[in-house]
PDB file of C-alpha atoms in Angstrom:
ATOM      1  CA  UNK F 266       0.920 -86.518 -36.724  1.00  0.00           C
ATOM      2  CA  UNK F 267       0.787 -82.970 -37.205  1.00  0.00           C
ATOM      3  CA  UNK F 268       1.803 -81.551 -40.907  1.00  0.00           C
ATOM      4  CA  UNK F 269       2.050 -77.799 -40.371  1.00  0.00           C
ATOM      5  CA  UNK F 270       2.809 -75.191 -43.192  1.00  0.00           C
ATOM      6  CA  UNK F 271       6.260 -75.226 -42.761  1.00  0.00           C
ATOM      7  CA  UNK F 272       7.107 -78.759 -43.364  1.00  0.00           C
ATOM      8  CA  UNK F 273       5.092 -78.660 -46.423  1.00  0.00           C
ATOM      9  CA  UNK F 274       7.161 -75.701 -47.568  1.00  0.00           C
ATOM     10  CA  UNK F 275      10.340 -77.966 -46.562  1.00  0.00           C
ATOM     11  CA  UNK F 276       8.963 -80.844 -48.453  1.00  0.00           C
ATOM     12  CA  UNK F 277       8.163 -79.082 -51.731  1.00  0.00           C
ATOM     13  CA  UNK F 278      11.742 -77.570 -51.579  1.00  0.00           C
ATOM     14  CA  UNK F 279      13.245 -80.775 -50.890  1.00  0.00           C
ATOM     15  CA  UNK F 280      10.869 -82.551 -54.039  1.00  0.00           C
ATOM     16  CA  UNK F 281      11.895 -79.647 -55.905  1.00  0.00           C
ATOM     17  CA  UNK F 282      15.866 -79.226 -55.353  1.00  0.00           C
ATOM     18  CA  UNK F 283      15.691 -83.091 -55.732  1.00  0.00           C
ATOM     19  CA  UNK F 284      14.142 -82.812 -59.488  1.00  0.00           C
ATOM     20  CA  UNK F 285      16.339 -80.122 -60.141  1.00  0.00           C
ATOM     21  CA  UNK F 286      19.358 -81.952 -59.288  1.00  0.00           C
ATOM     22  CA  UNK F 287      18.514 -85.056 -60.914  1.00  0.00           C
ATOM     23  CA  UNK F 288      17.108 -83.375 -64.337  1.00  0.00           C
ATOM     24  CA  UNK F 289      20.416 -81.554 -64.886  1.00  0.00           C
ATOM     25  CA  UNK F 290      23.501 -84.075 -63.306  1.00  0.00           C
ATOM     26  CA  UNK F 291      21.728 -86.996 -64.555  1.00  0.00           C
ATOM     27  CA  UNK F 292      20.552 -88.266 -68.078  1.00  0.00           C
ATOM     28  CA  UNK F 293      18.600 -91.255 -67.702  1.00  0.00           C
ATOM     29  CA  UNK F 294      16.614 -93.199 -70.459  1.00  0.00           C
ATOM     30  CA  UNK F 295      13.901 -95.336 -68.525  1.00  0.00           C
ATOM     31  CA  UNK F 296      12.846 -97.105 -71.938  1.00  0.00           C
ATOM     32  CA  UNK F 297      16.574 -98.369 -72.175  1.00  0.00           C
ATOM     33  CA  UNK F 298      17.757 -98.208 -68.573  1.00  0.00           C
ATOM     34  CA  UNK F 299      20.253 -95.777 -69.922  1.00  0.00           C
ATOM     35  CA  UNK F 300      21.998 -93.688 -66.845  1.00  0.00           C
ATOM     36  CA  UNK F 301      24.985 -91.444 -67.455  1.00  0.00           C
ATOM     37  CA  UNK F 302      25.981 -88.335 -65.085  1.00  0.00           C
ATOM     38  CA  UNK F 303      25.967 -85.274 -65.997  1.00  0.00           C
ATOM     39  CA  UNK F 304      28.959 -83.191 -64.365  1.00  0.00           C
ATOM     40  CA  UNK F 305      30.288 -79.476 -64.628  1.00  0.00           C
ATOM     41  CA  UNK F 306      33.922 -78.882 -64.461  1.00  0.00           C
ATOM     42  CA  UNK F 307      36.030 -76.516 -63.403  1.00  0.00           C
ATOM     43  CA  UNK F 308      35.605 -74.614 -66.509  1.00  0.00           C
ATOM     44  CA  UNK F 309      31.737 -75.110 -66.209  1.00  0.00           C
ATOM     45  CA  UNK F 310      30.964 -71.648 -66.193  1.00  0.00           C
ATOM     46  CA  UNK F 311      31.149 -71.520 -69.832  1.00  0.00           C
ATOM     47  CA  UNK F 312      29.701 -74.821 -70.326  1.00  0.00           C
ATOM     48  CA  UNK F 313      26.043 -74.263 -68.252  1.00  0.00           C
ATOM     49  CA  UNK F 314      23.635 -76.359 -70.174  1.00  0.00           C
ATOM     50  CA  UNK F 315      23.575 -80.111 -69.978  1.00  0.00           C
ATOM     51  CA  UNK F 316      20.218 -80.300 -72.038  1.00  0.00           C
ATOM     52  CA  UNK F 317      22.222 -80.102 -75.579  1.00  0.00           C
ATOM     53  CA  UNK F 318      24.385 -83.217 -74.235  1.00  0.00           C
ATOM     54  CA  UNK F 319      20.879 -84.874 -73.610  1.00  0.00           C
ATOM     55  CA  UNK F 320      19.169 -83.624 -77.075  1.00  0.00           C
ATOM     56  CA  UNK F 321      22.790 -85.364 -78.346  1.00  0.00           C
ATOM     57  CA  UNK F 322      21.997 -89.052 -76.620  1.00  0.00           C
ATOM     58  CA  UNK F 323      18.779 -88.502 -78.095  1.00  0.00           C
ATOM     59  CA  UNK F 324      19.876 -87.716 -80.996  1.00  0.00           C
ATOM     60  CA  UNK F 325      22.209 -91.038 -81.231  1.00  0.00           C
ATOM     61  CA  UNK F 326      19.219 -92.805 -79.696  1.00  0.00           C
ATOM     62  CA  UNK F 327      16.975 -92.461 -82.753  1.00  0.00           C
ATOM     63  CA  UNK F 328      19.808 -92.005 -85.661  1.00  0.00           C
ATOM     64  CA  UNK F 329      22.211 -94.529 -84.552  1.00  0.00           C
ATOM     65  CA  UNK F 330      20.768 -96.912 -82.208  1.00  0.00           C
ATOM     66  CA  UNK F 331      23.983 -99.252 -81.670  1.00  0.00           C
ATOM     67  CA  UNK F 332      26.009 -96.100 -81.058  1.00  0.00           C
ATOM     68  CA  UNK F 333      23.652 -95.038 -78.425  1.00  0.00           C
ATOM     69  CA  UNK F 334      23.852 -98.558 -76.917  1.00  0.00           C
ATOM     70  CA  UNK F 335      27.183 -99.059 -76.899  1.00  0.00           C
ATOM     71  CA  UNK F 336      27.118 -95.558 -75.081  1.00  0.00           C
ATOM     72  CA  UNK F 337      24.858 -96.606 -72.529  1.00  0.00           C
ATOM     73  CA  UNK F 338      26.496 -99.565 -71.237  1.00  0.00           C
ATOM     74  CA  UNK F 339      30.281 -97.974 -71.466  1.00  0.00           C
ATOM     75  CA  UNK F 340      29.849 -94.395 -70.483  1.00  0.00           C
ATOM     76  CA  UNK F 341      28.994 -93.625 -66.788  1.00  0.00           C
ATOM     77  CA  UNK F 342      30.081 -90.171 -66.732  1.00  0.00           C
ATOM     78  CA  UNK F 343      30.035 -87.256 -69.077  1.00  0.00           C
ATOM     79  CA  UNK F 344      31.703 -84.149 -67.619  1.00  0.00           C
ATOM     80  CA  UNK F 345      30.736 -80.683 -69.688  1.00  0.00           C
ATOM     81  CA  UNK F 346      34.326 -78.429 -69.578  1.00  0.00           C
ATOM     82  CA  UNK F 347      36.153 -77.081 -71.533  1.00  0.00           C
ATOM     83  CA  UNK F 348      38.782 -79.477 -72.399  1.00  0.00           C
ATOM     84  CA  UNK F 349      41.810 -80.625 -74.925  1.00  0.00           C
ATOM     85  CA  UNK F 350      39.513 -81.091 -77.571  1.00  0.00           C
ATOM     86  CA  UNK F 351      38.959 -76.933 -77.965  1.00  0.00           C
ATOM     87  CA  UNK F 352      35.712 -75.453 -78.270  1.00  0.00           C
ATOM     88  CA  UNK F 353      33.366 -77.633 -80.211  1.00  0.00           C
ATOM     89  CA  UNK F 354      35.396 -80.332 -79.185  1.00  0.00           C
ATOM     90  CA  UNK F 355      35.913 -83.207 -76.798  1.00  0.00           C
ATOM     91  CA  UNK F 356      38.300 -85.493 -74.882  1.00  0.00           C
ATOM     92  CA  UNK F 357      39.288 -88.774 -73.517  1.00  0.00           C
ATOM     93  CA  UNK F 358      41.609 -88.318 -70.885  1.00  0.00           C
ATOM     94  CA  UNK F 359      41.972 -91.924 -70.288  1.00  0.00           C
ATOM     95  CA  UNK F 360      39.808 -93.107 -67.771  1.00  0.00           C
ATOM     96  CA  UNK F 361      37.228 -95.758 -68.791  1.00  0.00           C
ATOM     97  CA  UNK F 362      33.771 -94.865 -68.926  1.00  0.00           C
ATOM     98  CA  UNK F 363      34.437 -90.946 -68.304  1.00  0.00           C
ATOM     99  CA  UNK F 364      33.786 -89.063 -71.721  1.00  0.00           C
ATOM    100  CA  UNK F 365      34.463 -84.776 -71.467  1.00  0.00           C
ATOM    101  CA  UNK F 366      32.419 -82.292 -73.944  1.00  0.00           C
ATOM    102  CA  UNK F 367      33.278 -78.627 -74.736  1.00  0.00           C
ATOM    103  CA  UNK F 368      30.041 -79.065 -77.609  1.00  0.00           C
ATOM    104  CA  UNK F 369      27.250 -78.493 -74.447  1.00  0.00           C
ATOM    105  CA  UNK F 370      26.558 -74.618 -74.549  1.00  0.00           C
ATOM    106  CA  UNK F 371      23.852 -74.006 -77.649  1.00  0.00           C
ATOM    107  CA  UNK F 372      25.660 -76.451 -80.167  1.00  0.00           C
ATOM    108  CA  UNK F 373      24.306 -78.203 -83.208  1.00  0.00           C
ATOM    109  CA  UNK F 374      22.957 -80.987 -81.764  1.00  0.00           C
ATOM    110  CA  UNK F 375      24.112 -83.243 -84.252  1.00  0.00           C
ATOM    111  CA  UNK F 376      27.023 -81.722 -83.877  1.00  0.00           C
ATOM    112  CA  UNK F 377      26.929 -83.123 -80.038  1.00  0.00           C
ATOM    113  CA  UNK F 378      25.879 -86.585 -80.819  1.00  0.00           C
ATOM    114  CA  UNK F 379      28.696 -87.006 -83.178  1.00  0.00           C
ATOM    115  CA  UNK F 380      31.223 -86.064 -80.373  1.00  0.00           C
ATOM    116  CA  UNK F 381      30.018 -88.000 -77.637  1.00  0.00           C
ATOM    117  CA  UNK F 382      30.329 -90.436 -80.137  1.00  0.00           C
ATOM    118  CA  UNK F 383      33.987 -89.966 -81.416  1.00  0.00           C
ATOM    119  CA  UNK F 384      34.586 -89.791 -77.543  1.00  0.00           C
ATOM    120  CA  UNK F 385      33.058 -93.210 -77.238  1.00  0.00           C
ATOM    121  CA  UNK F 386      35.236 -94.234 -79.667  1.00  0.00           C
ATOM    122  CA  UNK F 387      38.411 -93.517 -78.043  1.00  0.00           C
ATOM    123  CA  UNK F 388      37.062 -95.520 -74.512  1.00  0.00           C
ATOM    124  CA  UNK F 389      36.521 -98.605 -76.881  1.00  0.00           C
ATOM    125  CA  UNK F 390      40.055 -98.039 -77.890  1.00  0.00           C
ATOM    126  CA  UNK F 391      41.272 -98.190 -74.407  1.00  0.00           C
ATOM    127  CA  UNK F 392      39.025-100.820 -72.986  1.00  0.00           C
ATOM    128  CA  UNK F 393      40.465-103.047 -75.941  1.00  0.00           C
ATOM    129  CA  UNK F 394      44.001-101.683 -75.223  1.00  0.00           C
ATOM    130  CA  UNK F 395      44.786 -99.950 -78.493  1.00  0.00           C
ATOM    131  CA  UNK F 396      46.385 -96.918 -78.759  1.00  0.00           C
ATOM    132  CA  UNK F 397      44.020 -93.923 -79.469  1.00  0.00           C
ATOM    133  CA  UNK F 398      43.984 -93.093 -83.081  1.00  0.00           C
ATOM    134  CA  UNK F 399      42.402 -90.215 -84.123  1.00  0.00           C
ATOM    135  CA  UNK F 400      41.583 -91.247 -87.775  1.00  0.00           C
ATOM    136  CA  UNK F 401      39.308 -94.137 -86.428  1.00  0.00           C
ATOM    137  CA  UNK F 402      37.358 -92.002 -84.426  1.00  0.00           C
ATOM    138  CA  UNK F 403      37.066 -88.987 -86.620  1.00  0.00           C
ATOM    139  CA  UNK F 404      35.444 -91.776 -89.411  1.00  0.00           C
ATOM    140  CA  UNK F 405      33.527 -92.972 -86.303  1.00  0.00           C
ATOM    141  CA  UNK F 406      32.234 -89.007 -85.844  1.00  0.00           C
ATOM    142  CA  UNK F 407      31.528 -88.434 -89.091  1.00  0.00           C
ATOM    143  CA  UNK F 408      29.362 -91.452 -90.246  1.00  0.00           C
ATOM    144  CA  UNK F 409      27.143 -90.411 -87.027  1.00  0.00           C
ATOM    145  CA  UNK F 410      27.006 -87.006 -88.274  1.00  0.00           C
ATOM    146  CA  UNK F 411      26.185 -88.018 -91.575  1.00  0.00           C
ATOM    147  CA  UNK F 412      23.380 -90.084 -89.986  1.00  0.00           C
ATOM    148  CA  UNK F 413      22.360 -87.890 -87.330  1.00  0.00           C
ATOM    149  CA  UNK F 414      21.678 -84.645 -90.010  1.00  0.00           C
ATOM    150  CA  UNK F 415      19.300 -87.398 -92.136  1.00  0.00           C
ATOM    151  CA  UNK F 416      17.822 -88.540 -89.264  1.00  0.00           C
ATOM    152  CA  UNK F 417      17.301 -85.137 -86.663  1.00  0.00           C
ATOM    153  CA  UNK F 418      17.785 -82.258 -88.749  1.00  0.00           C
ATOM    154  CA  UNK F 419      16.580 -79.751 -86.190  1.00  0.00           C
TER     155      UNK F 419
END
């Protein structure tokens, strides 16, 4: 077999567009066999930086480890838009497993964790088929922020 220049140029593209696409639509914890994806929506233009929503799962990771695995195993998808939550905010439109963040473009990282978090909150609502209440989740969000600022301060 004959390997000339340009399929070595086609294969380090390839390699490369591959690790490109993977490190930013994917978040993927080998340690835990964590694996969430990572999508821009429509309003992604504004929300261009999926590495604060994977500094956030970090953060829950190491401040609130039973957050972060309850994450894990519920939420497959993690869309960065802005949403009905506002800027700085999040929502649950209702689908299970499928979390949106408006928190992704150079937030407090803490900040982050604690939303994916109340997010989480409201899918555990509807996988147990209560209605979503927004004072159980903000308490949710705000003993992981509480945690999160001991624990990662950066």
């Amino acid at each position: 077999m004959n390997i000339t220049g340009k399929k070595i140029v086609k294969l380090i593209v390839a390699v490369s567009v591959g690790v490109w696409i993977f490190s930013y639509f994917v978040y993927y914890d080998f340690e835990t066999s964590c694996f969430i994806k990572l999508k821009p929506g429509l309003m992604s233009f504004v929300e261009f930086n999926h590495s604060n929503i994977k500094e956030g799962l970090q953060a829950l990771k190491y401040g609130t480890p039973d957050v972060y695995a309850g994450v894990c195993s519920n939420i497959d998808t993690i869309e960065s838009d802005y949403g009905c939550g506002g800027w700085q905010g999040g929502c649950h439109y209702g689908e299970e497993g499928r979390i949106t963040l408006s928190t992704t473009h150079s937030e407090f990282v803490g900040w982050t964790a604690a939303i994916i978090g109340h997010e989480y909150c409201h899918d555990l609502q509807l996988r147990e088929g209560r209605s979503f209440s927004e004072e159980e989740c903000y308490s949710f969000d705000s003993q992981i922020l509480q945690t999160i600022v001991g624990v990662y301060p950066n």
